[in-house]
Coordinates of C-alpha atoms in Angstrom, one line a residue:
X274 CA -52.8 -5.5 0.6
X275 CA -51.4 -4.4 4.0
X276 CA -47.8 -3.0 3.8
X277 CA -44.8 -5.1 4.9
X278 CA -42.5 -3.9 7.6
X279 CA -39.9 -3.0 4.9
X280 CA -42.5 -0.8 3.2
X281 CA -43.2 1.0 6.5
X282 CA -39.5 1.5 6.9
X283 CA -39.1 3.0 3.4
X284 CA -42.2 5.1 3.9
X285 CA -40.7 6.6 7.1
X286 CA -37.4 7.4 5.3
X287 CA -39.1 9.0 2.3
X288 CA -41.4 11.2 4.4
X289 CA -38.4 12.2 6.5
X290 CA -36.7 13.5 3.4
X291 CA -34.1 10.8 3.1
X292 CA -33.2 10.4 -0.6
X293 CA -30.2 8.1 -0.6
X294 CA -29.5 4.7 1.1
X295 CA -25.8 4.0 1.1
X296 CA -25.7 0.2 1.0
X297 CA -24.3 -3.2 0.0
X298 CA -26.7 -6.0 -0.8
X299 CA -27.3 -9.1 1.3
X300 CA -29.9 -11.7 1.9
X301 CA -31.6 -10.2 5.0
X302 CA -32.1 -6.7 3.5
X303 CA -33.5 -7.6 0.1
X304 CA -37.1 -6.8 1.3
X305 CA -36.0 -3.2 1.8
X306 CA -34.4 -3.1 -1.6
X307 CA -37.7 -4.3 -3.1
X308 CA -39.7 -1.7 -1.1
X309 CA -37.6 1.1 -2.6
X310 CA -38.7 0.3 -6.2
X311 CA -40.8 3.1 -7.5
X312 CA -40.2 5.3 -4.4
X313 CA -38.3 8.6 -4.3
X314 CA -35.2 7.1 -2.7
X315 CA -32.1 5.7 -4.4
X316 CA -29.7 2.9 -3.5
X317 CA -26.0 3.9 -3.7
X318 CA -24.5 0.4 -3.6
X319 CA -20.9 0.2 -2.6
X320 CA -18.0 -2.3 -2.7
X321 CA -17.7 -2.5 1.1
X322 CA -20.0 -2.0 4.0
X323 CA -17.6 0.4 5.8
X324 CA -17.6 2.6 2.7
X325 CA -21.4 2.8 2.8
X326 CA -21.2 4.2 6.4
X327 CA -18.4 6.6 5.5
X328 CA -20.5 7.9 2.6
X329 CA -23.4 8.4 5.0
X330 CA -21.0 10.1 7.3
X331 CA -19.8 12.5 4.6
X332 CA -23.4 13.3 3.7
X333 CA -24.3 13.9 7.4
X334 CA -21.4 16.2 8.2
X335 CA -22.1 18.5 5.2
X336 CA -25.9 18.6 5.2
X337 CA -26.3 18.2 9.0
X338 CA -29.1 15.8 8.2
X339 CA -28.7 12.1 9.0
X340 CA -27.0 10.0 6.4
X341 CA -28.5 6.5 6.2
X342 CA -26.6 3.3 5.6
X343 CA -28.2 -0.1 5.0
X344 CA -26.1 -3.3 5.3
X345 CA -26.8 -7.0 5.7
X346 CA -26.5 -9.1 8.9
X347 CA -23.6 -10.8 10.6
X348 CA -20.3 -10.1 8.6
X349 CA -21.9 -7.2 6.7
X350 CA -22.9 -5.5 9.9
X351 CA -19.5 -6.2 11.5
X352 CA -17.7 -4.8 8.5
X353 CA -19.5 -1.5 9.1
X354 CA -18.5 -1.0 12.7
X355 CA -15.1 0.7 12.3
X356 CA -16.8 3.3 10.1
X357 CA -19.4 3.8 12.9
X358 CA -16.6 4.7 15.3
X359 CA -15.2 7.3 12.8
X360 CA -18.7 8.8 12.6
X361 CA -19.1 8.7 16.4
X362 CA -15.9 10.6 17.1
X363 CA -16.6 13.1 14.3
X364 CA -20.1 13.7 15.8
X365 CA -21.8 12.9 12.5
X366 CA -25.5 12.2 12.3
X367 CA -25.7 8.7 10.8
X368 CA -28.2 5.9 11.0
X369 CA -27.1 2.4 10.3
X370 CA -29.8 -0.1 9.4
X371 CA -28.6 -3.7 9.5
X372 CA -30.5 -6.9 8.5
X373 CA -30.7 -9.5 11.2
X374 CA -31.4 -13.2 11.7
X375 CA -35.2 -13.9 12.0
X376 CA -36.7 -13.7 15.5
X377 CA -38.0 -17.2 15.4
X378 CA -34.5 -18.7 14.8
X379 CA -32.7 -16.7 17.5
X380 CA -30.7 -18.8 19.9
X381 CA -30.9 -21.8 17.6
X382 CA -27.8 -21.1 15.5
X383 CA -29.5 -19.0 12.8
X384 CA -27.6 -18.0 9.7
X385 CA -25.3 -15.1 10.5
X386 CA -26.7 -14.8 14.0
X387 CA -24.6 -12.5 16.2
X388 CA -25.4 -10.0 18.9
X389 CA -25.4 -7.0 16.5
X390 CA -26.9 -4.6 19.0
X391 CA -24.2 -5.4 21.6
X392 CA -21.4 -5.0 19.0
X393 CA -22.8 -1.6 17.9
X394 CA -23.6 -0.2 21.3
X395 CA -20.0 0.9 22.0
X396 CA -19.7 3.0 18.9
X397 CA -23.1 4.6 18.7
X398 CA -25.3 6.9 20.6
X399 CA -27.9 4.1 20.9
X400 CA -28.5 0.7 19.3
X401 CA -31.5 -1.5 19.4
X402 CA -33.4 -4.3 17.6
X403 CA -36.8 -3.7 16.2
X404 CA -39.1 -6.7 16.9
X405 CA -42.5 -5.3 16.1
X406 CA -43.2 -4.8 12.4
X407 CA -45.9 -2.3 13.1
X408 CA -43.4 0.0 14.9
X409 CA -40.8 0.0 12.2
X410 CA -41.8 3.5 10.9
X411 CA -41.8 4.9 14.4
X412 CA -38.5 3.3 15.3
X413 CA -36.8 4.7 12.2
X414 CA -38.2 8.2 12.9
X415 CA -36.8 7.9 16.5
X416 CA -33.4 6.9 15.2
X417 CA -33.2 9.8 12.7
X418 CA -34.2 12.3 15.4
X419 CA -31.7 10.9 17.9
X420 CA -28.9 11.0 15.4
X421 CA -29.1 14.7 15.0
X422 CA -30.1 15.7 18.6
X423 CA -27.7 17.2 21.1
X424 CA -24.2 15.9 20.3
X425 CA -24.9 14.4 16.8
X426 CA -23.8 10.8 16.2
X427 CA -24.6 7.4 14.8
X428 CA -27.6 5.3 15.8
X429 CA -28.1 1.7 14.9
X430 CA -31.2 -0.4 14.3
X431 CA -31.1 -4.2 13.7
X432 CA -33.9 -5.4 11.5
X433 CA -34.8 -9.2 11.7
X434 CA -35.7 -10.6 8.3
X435 CA -39.2 -11.8 9.4
X436 CA -39.9 -8.3 10.8
X437 CA -39.1 -6.8 7.3
X438 CA -41.3 -9.4 5.5
X439 CA -44.3 -9.4 7.9
X440 CA -47.5 -7.7 6.6
X441 CA -48.9 -5.1 9.0
X442 CA -52.6 -4.3 9.4
X443 CA -51.9 -0.6 9.8
X444 CA -51.8 2.6 7.8
X445 CA -48.4 4.1 7.5
X446 CA -48.0 7.3 9.4
X447 CA -47.3 10.4 7.2
X448 CA -44.8 12.1 9.5
X449 CA -41.4 13.5 9.2
X450 CA -38.5 13.4 11.7
X451 CA -39.5 14.5 15.1
X452 CA -37.7 17.5 16.4
X453 CA -37.6 18.0 20.1
X454 CA -38.2 21.4 21.5
X455 CA -35.1 23.2 22.7
X456 CA -34.7 23.1 26.5
X457 CA -33.7 26.5 27.9
X458 CA -30.5 26.6 29.9
X459 CA -30.8 27.8 33.5
X460 CA -30.1 31.5 33.9
X461 CA -27.8 30.7 36.9
X462 CA -25.5 28.6 34.6
X463 CA -25.4 31.3 32.0
X464 CA -24.5 34.0 34.6
X465 CA -21.9 31.8 36.2
X466 CA -20.2 31.1 32.8
X467 CA -20.3 34.8 31.9
X468 CA -18.8 35.8 35.2
X469 CA -15.8 33.4 34.6
X470 CA -15.3 34.6 31.1
X471 CA -15.6 38.3 31.9
X472 CA -13.0 37.9 34.7
X473 CA -10.5 36.2 32.4
X474 CA -7.6 38.0 30.7
X475 CA -7.3 35.6 27.9
X476 CA -10.5 33.5 27.6
X477 CA -10.7 31.0 24.8
X478 CA -13.5 28.9 23.3
X479 CA -12.7 25.4 22.1
X480 CA -15.2 23.6 19.9
X481 CA -16.0 20.0 19.4
X482 CA -16.4 18.7 15.8
X483 CA -20.2 19.3 15.5
X484 CA -19.9 22.9 16.8
X485 CA -17.6 23.7 13.8
X486 CA -20.3 23.0 11.2
X487 CA -21.9 26.0 9.5
X488 CA -25.2 26.4 11.5
X489 CA -23.6 25.9 14.9
X490 CA -20.4 27.8 14.0
X491 CA -22.5 30.8 13.1
X492 CA -23.8 30.9 16.6
X493 CA -20.2 30.8 18.0
X494 CA -19.1 33.5 15.7
X495 CA -21.8 35.8 17.0
X496 CA -20.5 35.2 20.6
X497 CA -17.0 36.2 19.4
X498 CA -18.4 39.4 17.8
X499 CA -20.1 40.4 21.1
X500 CA -17.4 39.4 23.6
X501 CA -14.2 39.4 21.6
X502 CA -13.5 35.8 22.8
X503 CA -11.7 33.8 20.1
X504 CA -12.8 30.3 19.2
X505 CA -10.8 27.3 17.9
X506 CA -12.1 24.1 16.4
X507 CA -10.7 20.9 17.8
X508 CA -11.4 17.9 15.4
X509 CA -8.0 16.5 14.7
X510 CA -6.7 13.2 16.2
X511 CA -3.5 15.0 16.8
X512 CA -5.3 17.3 19.2
X513 CA -3.1 20.1 20.4
X514 CA -0.5 19.1 17.8
X515 CA -3.1 19.5 15.0
X516 CA -1.0 21.2 12.2
X517 CA -4.1 23.0 11.1
X518 CA -3.9 25.1 14.3
X519 CA -0.5 26.3 13.1
X520 CA 0.9 28.7 15.7
X521 CA -2.4 29.0 17.5
X522 CA -1.5 25.8 19.3
X523 CA 0.8 27.9 21.5
X524 CA -2.2 30.1 22.5
X525 CA -3.6 27.2 24.5
X526 CA -0.9 27.7 27.1
X527 CA -1.8 31.4 27.5
X528 CA -5.6 30.9 28.1
X529 CA -6.7 31.4 31.7
X530 CA -10.4 30.4 31.1
X531 CA -11.5 27.9 28.4
X532 CA -15.1 27.4 27.4
X533 CA -15.5 23.9 26.1
X534 CA -18.6 23.8 23.7
X535 CA -19.3 20.2 22.9
X536 CA -15.7 19.5 23.6
X537 CA -14.3 17.3 26.4
X538 CA -11.0 17.4 28.2
X539 CA -10.0 14.2 26.5
X540 CA -6.8 12.9 25.1
X541 CA -6.8 15.5 22.3
X542 CA -6.4 18.2 25.0
X543 CA -4.1 16.0 27.1
X544 CA -6.9 15.9 29.7
X545 CA -6.4 19.6 30.5
X546 CA -3.0 19.0 32.0
X547 CA 0.0 21.4 31.8
X548 CA 1.5 21.7 29.3
X549 CA 0.0 22.5 26.9
X550 CA -2.7 24.1 29.0
X551 CA -1.6 26.6 31.7
X552 CA -1.5 25.2 35.2
X553 CA -4.0 27.7 36.6
X554 CA -6.4 27.5 33.6
X555 CA -10.1 27.0 34.5
X556 CA -12.6 25.2 32.3
X557 CA -16.3 25.7 31.7
X558 CA -17.6 22.5 30.0
X559 CA -20.9 22.5 28.2
X560 CA -22.1 19.1 26.9
X561 CA -25.4 17.5 26.1
X562 CA -24.2 14.1 27.4
X563 CA -23.5 13.5 31.0
X564 CA -20.1 12.1 31.9
X565 CA -17.6 12.1 34.8
X566 CA -16.4 15.7 35.0
X567 CA -12.6 16.0 35.0
X568 CA -11.1 17.5 38.2
X569 CA -10.2 20.8 36.6
X570 CA -13.8 21.7 35.5
X571 CA -14.8 25.0 37.3
X572 CA -18.3 24.8 35.9
X573 CA -20.1 21.9 34.2
X574 CA -23.3 22.5 32.3
X575 CA -25.5 19.7 31.0
X576 CA -27.1 21.3 28.0
X577 CA -27.1 21.4 24.2
X578 CA -24.0 23.5 23.4
X579 CA -25.9 25.3 20.5
X580 CA -28.7 26.4 22.8
X581 CA -26.2 27.4 25.5
X582 CA -24.1 29.6 23.2
X583 CA -27.2 31.4 21.8
X584 CA -28.4 32.2 25.4
X585 CA -24.9 33.1 26.4
X586 CA -24.6 35.5 23.5
X587 CA -27.9 37.1 24.3
X588 CA -26.9 37.6 27.9
X589 CA -23.5 38.8 27.0
X590 CA -25.0 41.7 25.0
X591 CA -26.2 43.1 28.4
X592 CA -22.6 43.5 29.6
X593 CA -19.7 45.7 28.6
X594 CA -16.8 43.8 27.2
X595 CA -13.4 45.7 27.2
X596 CA -11.6 46.0 23.9
X597 CA -8.8 43.4 23.6
X598 CA -6.3 42.4 20.9
X599 CA -6.4 38.7 22.1
X600 CA -8.9 37.5 19.5
X601 CA -6.8 39.1 16.7
X602 CA -3.6 37.5 18.2
X603 CA -5.2 34.0 18.2
X604 CA -6.5 34.4 14.6
X605 CA -3.2 35.7 13.4
X606 CA -1.4 32.7 15.0
X607 CA -3.9 30.3 13.4
X608 CA -3.2 31.8 10.0
X609 CA 0.6 32.1 10.5
X610 CA 2.9 30.0 8.3
X611 CA 6.5 29.3 8.8
X612 CA 8.6 31.6 6.7
X613 CA 9.9 28.8 4.5
X614 CA 6.5 27.5 3.5
X615 CA 6.1 30.0 0.7
X616 CA 9.3 28.9 -0.9
X617 CA 8.5 25.2 -0.5
X618 CA 5.2 25.8 -2.2
X619 CA 7.1 26.9 -5.3
X620 CA 9.8 24.3 -4.9
X621 CA 11.0 22.4 -8.0
X622 CA 12.7 19.6 -6.1
X623 CA 11.9 15.9 -6.6
X624 CA 10.3 13.9 -5.1
X625 CA 7.7 16.7 -4.8
X626 CA 7.4 18.4 -1.5
X627 CA 3.8 18.1 0.0
X628 CA 3.6 21.9 0.2
X629 CA 4.1 22.1 -3.6
X630 CA 1.1 19.8 -4.0
X631 CA -1.0 22.0 -1.7
X632 CA 0.0 25.1 -3.7
X633 CA -1.6 23.6 -6.7
X634 CA -4.8 22.7 -4.9
X635 CA -5.4 25.9 -2.9
X636 CA -6.8 28.0 -5.8
X637 CA -9.5 25.4 -6.4
X638 CA -10.5 25.3 -2.8
X639 CA -10.6 29.1 -2.6
X640 CA -13.0 29.0 -5.6
X641 CA -15.4 26.8 -3.6
X642 CA -14.3 23.2 -4.1
X643 CA -14.9 20.8 -1.2
X644 CA -11.8 19.7 0.6
X645 CA -11.7 16.1 2.1
X646 CA -8.6 14.8 3.8
X647 CA -7.7 11.4 5.1
X648 CA -5.2 10.8 7.9
X649 CA -1.5 10.1 7.7
X650 CA 1.4 12.4 7.2
X651 CA 0.4 13.6 3.7
X652 CA -3.1 14.3 5.0
X653 CA -1.6 16.3 7.9
X654 CA 0.4 18.4 5.4
X655 CA -2.8 19.1 3.5
X656 CA -4.8 19.9 6.6
X657 CA -2.1 22.3 7.8
X658 CA -1.6 24.1 4.5
X659 CA -5.0 24.2 2.9
X660 CA -7.8 26.6 3.7
X661 CA -11.3 25.7 2.6
X662 CA -14.8 26.8 3.6
X663 CA -16.1 23.2 3.0
X664 CA -13.8 20.8 4.8
X665 CA -14.1 17.1 6.0
X666 CA -11.2 15.3 7.7
X667 CA -10.8 11.8 9.2
X668 CA -11.5 13.2 12.7
X669 CA -10.8 12.4 16.3
X670 CA -11.0 8.6 15.8
X671 CA -7.6 8.8 14.2
X672 CA -8.8 6.3 11.6
X673 CA -7.5 6.2 8.0
X674 CA -9.2 4.9 4.9
X675 CA -12.4 6.9 5.0
X676 CA -11.3 9.7 2.6
X677 CA -12.5 8.3 -0.7
X678 CA -15.9 7.3 0.6
X679 CA -16.3 10.6 2.5
X680 CA -15.6 12.3 -0.8
X681 CA -18.4 10.4 -2.6
X682 CA -20.8 11.4 0.2
X683 CA -19.6 15.0 -0.2
X684 CA -20.2 15.0 -3.9
X685 CA -23.8 13.8 -3.5
X686 CA -24.3 16.5 -0.8
X687 CA -22.7 19.2 -3.0
X688 CA -23.3 18.2 -6.6
X689 CA -22.4 21.6 -8.0
X690 CA -19.0 21.8 -6.3
X691 CA -15.7 20.0 -7.3
X692 CA -14.5 17.6 -4.5
X693 CA -10.8 17.1 -3.9
X694 CA -9.6 14.4 -1.5
X695 CA -6.1 14.2 -0.3
X696 CA -4.8 10.8 0.9
X697 CA -1.7 8.8 1.2
X698 CA -0.8 5.7 -0.9
X699 CA -1.4 3.4 2.0
X700 CA -4.8 4.9 2.7
X701 CA -5.7 4.7 -1.0
X702 CA -5.7 0.9 -0.7
X703 CA -8.5 0.7 1.9
X704 CA -11.3 1.5 -0.5
X705 CA -9.8 2.0 -3.9
X706 CA -12.6 0.0 -5.6
X707 CA -15.0 2.7 -4.5
X708 CA -13.9 4.3 -7.8
X709 CA -16.2 1.7 -9.3
X710 CA -19.0 3.1 -7.2
X711 CA -18.0 6.7 -8.3
X712 CA -18.2 5.6 -11.9
X713 CA -21.5 3.8 -11.6
X714 CA -23.2 6.9 -10.0
X715 CA -21.3 9.5 -12.1
X716 CA -19.6 11.1 -9.0
X717 CA -16.5 12.9 -10.4
X718 CA -14.3 13.4 -7.4
X719 CA -10.5 13.9 -7.7
X720 CA -8.2 11.9 -5.4
X721 CA -4.8 13.5 -4.8
X722 CA -2.6 10.5 -3.8
X723 CA 0.6 11.5 -2.1
X724 CA 2.8 8.5 -3.0
X725 CA 5.9 8.1 -0.8
X726 CA 5.8 4.2 -1.0
X727 CA 5.4 3.7 2.7
X728 CA 3.1 3.9 5.7
X729 CA 4.8 7.2 6.6
X730 CA 3.0 8.1 9.8
X731 CA 4.1 4.9 11.5
X732 CA 7.5 5.1 9.8
X733 CA 8.1 8.5 11.3
X734 CA 7.2 7.1 14.8
X735 CA 9.6 4.3 14.3
X736 CA 12.4 6.7 13.4
X737 CA 11.8 8.8 16.5
X738 CA 11.2 6.0 19.0
X739 CA 13.5 3.2 17.8
X740 CA 15.9 4.6 15.2
X741 CA 16.3 4.0 11.4
X742 CA 17.9 0.6 11.9
X743 CA 14.7 -0.7 13.5
X744 CA 12.2 0.8 11.1
X745 CA 10.3 -2.2 9.8
X746 CA 7.0 -3.2 8.3
X747 CA 6.1 0.1 6.7
X748 CA 7.5 -0.1 3.1
X749 CA 5.2 -0.1 0.1
X750 CA 5.7 -0.1 -3.6
X751 CA 5.5 3.1 -5.6
X752 CA 2.5 1.6 -7.4
X753 CA 0.7 3.1 -10.3
X754 CA -2.7 3.8 -8.7
X755 CA -3.5 6.1 -11.6
X756 CA -3.5 3.0 -13.9
X757 CA -5.9 1.2 -11.6
X758 CA -8.4 4.1 -11.9
X759 CA -7.8 4.2 -15.7
X760 CA -8.6 0.5 -15.9
X761 CA -11.8 1.0 -14.0
X762 CA -12.9 3.7 -16.5
X763 CA -11.8 6.8 -14.6
X764 CA -9.1 9.4 -15.3
X765 CA -5.6 8.7 -14.1
X766 CA -2.6 11.0 -14.0
X767 CA 1.0 10.1 -12.9
X768 CA 2.9 13.2 -11.7
X769 CA 6.7 13.1 -11.0
X770 CA 7.6 16.7 -11.8
X771 CA 6.3 19.8 -9.9
X772 CA 5.6 21.8 -13.1
X773 CA 3.1 19.1 -14.2
X774 CA 0.9 19.4 -11.1
X775 CA -1.4 22.2 -12.2
X776 CA -1.9 20.9 -15.8
X777 CA -2.7 17.4 -14.4
X778 CA -5.2 18.8 -12.0
X779 CA -6.9 20.8 -14.8
X780 CA -7.1 17.7 -17.0
X781 CA -8.6 15.6 -14.1
X782 CA -11.2 18.2 -13.3
X783 CA -12.0 18.7 -17.0
X784 CA -12.4 15.0 -17.6
X785 CA -15.8 14.9 -15.9
X786 CA -14.9 11.5 -14.5
X787 CA -13.7 10.2 -11.2
X788 CA -10.0 10.9 -11.3
X789 CA -6.8 10.1 -9.5
X790 CA -3.6 12.1 -9.4
X791 CA -0.8 9.7 -8.3
X792 CA 1.9 12.1 -7.2
X793 CA 5.4 11.0 -6.1
X794 CA 6.1 13.0 -3.0
X795 CA 8.9 13.3 -0.5
X796 CA 8.2 11.2 2.6
X797 CA 8.4 13.9 5.3
X798 CA 7.0 14.1 8.9
X799 CA 4.0 16.2 9.3
X800 CA 4.7 19.9 10.2
X801 CA 4.8 20.9 13.8
X802 CA 2.3 23.4 15.2
X803 CA 4.9 25.6 17.1
X804 CA 5.6 29.0 15.7
X805 CA 8.9 29.0 13.7
X806 CA 8.9 25.2 13.2
X807 CA 10.9 24.3 10.2
X808 CA 8.3 21.9 8.7
X809 CA 11.0 19.9 6.8

């Protein structure tokens, strides 16, 4: 019997090496569910469509292979869009497959009919509807390739129900994901960039999110070894105020030439304006996507940043680079901690200081655990204080609520490593029931909930902008989130006293179950990046 469109789709995913579909069931995608039966691909079905995309996002960032989410039409598709924006800004390779109203009913008021492609286009690299069942496999392969090419990012396909159900008189192609050949960068652009960098006194490389991932970062590190030019990763929504930069944030104002690798002069760099960048600073921007160049760009190169940096390094080896202490200064500033942080990490005060929580987590991260952090003030403390070789954060979108689902994707990607996710009490509420998903699929993550009984990031903004007498709408209850996780079948710990942190963490990790440490913390503003900032 000829295959259905859904069977061609699943065949394309399997031959491309996709092993997980992050999904939530619905009428229009049941043909795909049926086509997975007996195939080497599993359905990880979630409690919310956005969670499915966040899980695919976590998988994509850690493996650098596309994570694939499958949701139903109309409301299901729309529920997934905010998570697509998070993935887009984090430059994560994700493919969202959405069911769609049948072609023959379009324009007649079909069930859950909506312009899905139009809604997705603003938050994806590309979005389109597949109308030919015979091309489903080819279209899926194209989406997977596009998601990882150049600046990685999400791609969307809408799949009408009758396209999935149609039988196709064709033999499925046995082909993996197409990988386009790397296009060499023009020698003139390489020479011009090297000339600018060589003439600089304090050159600096700033990386977009994708360039900070292991394969690409290794290329950047080789450039630093050859030239002595330091590199900083820019992936926080707080940009130049990213607490993870620590004192290195002040180095931005000393740089005279900045090489932007997959990083734009956007809001996170205050559009290149002074301060924090120096008035005379010049920029070399390398990006695989064309855009309107900011007025301060001395050299713009339309190229894959990875290909560019490899060619740049090869050419740099042909030049002499004078010895400089600049790279050591930048790295020392990035690692510098305010003097009082060590004492706060040992503090016995209550509610518990966020740095005391971080002190309990750091040994596990140093031993190889994956660190995931949501946004908010507690998340910023964690991002500032914790060092981890495997790290996922909410990213440039500034979204909150993705942490738990990112952590589940991370656990699937790294099954032999513990996964610790830090998130605030407000953030926990977004996708708390994904603990049910964690239990069903035996994914033992540990959620570290900093509970200060408020939406603290917004509360701190209100305090600064309007004063304490006008701080409204941010109060929460000091709820027992640990009991919720217990009730679902996981492991819950309630921590009020600092001395109980390490034993509670050990019990959570030792339980072998999805776990929640509900920790009563002091509701503090996130630390500042300036050297010598008090942090409390």
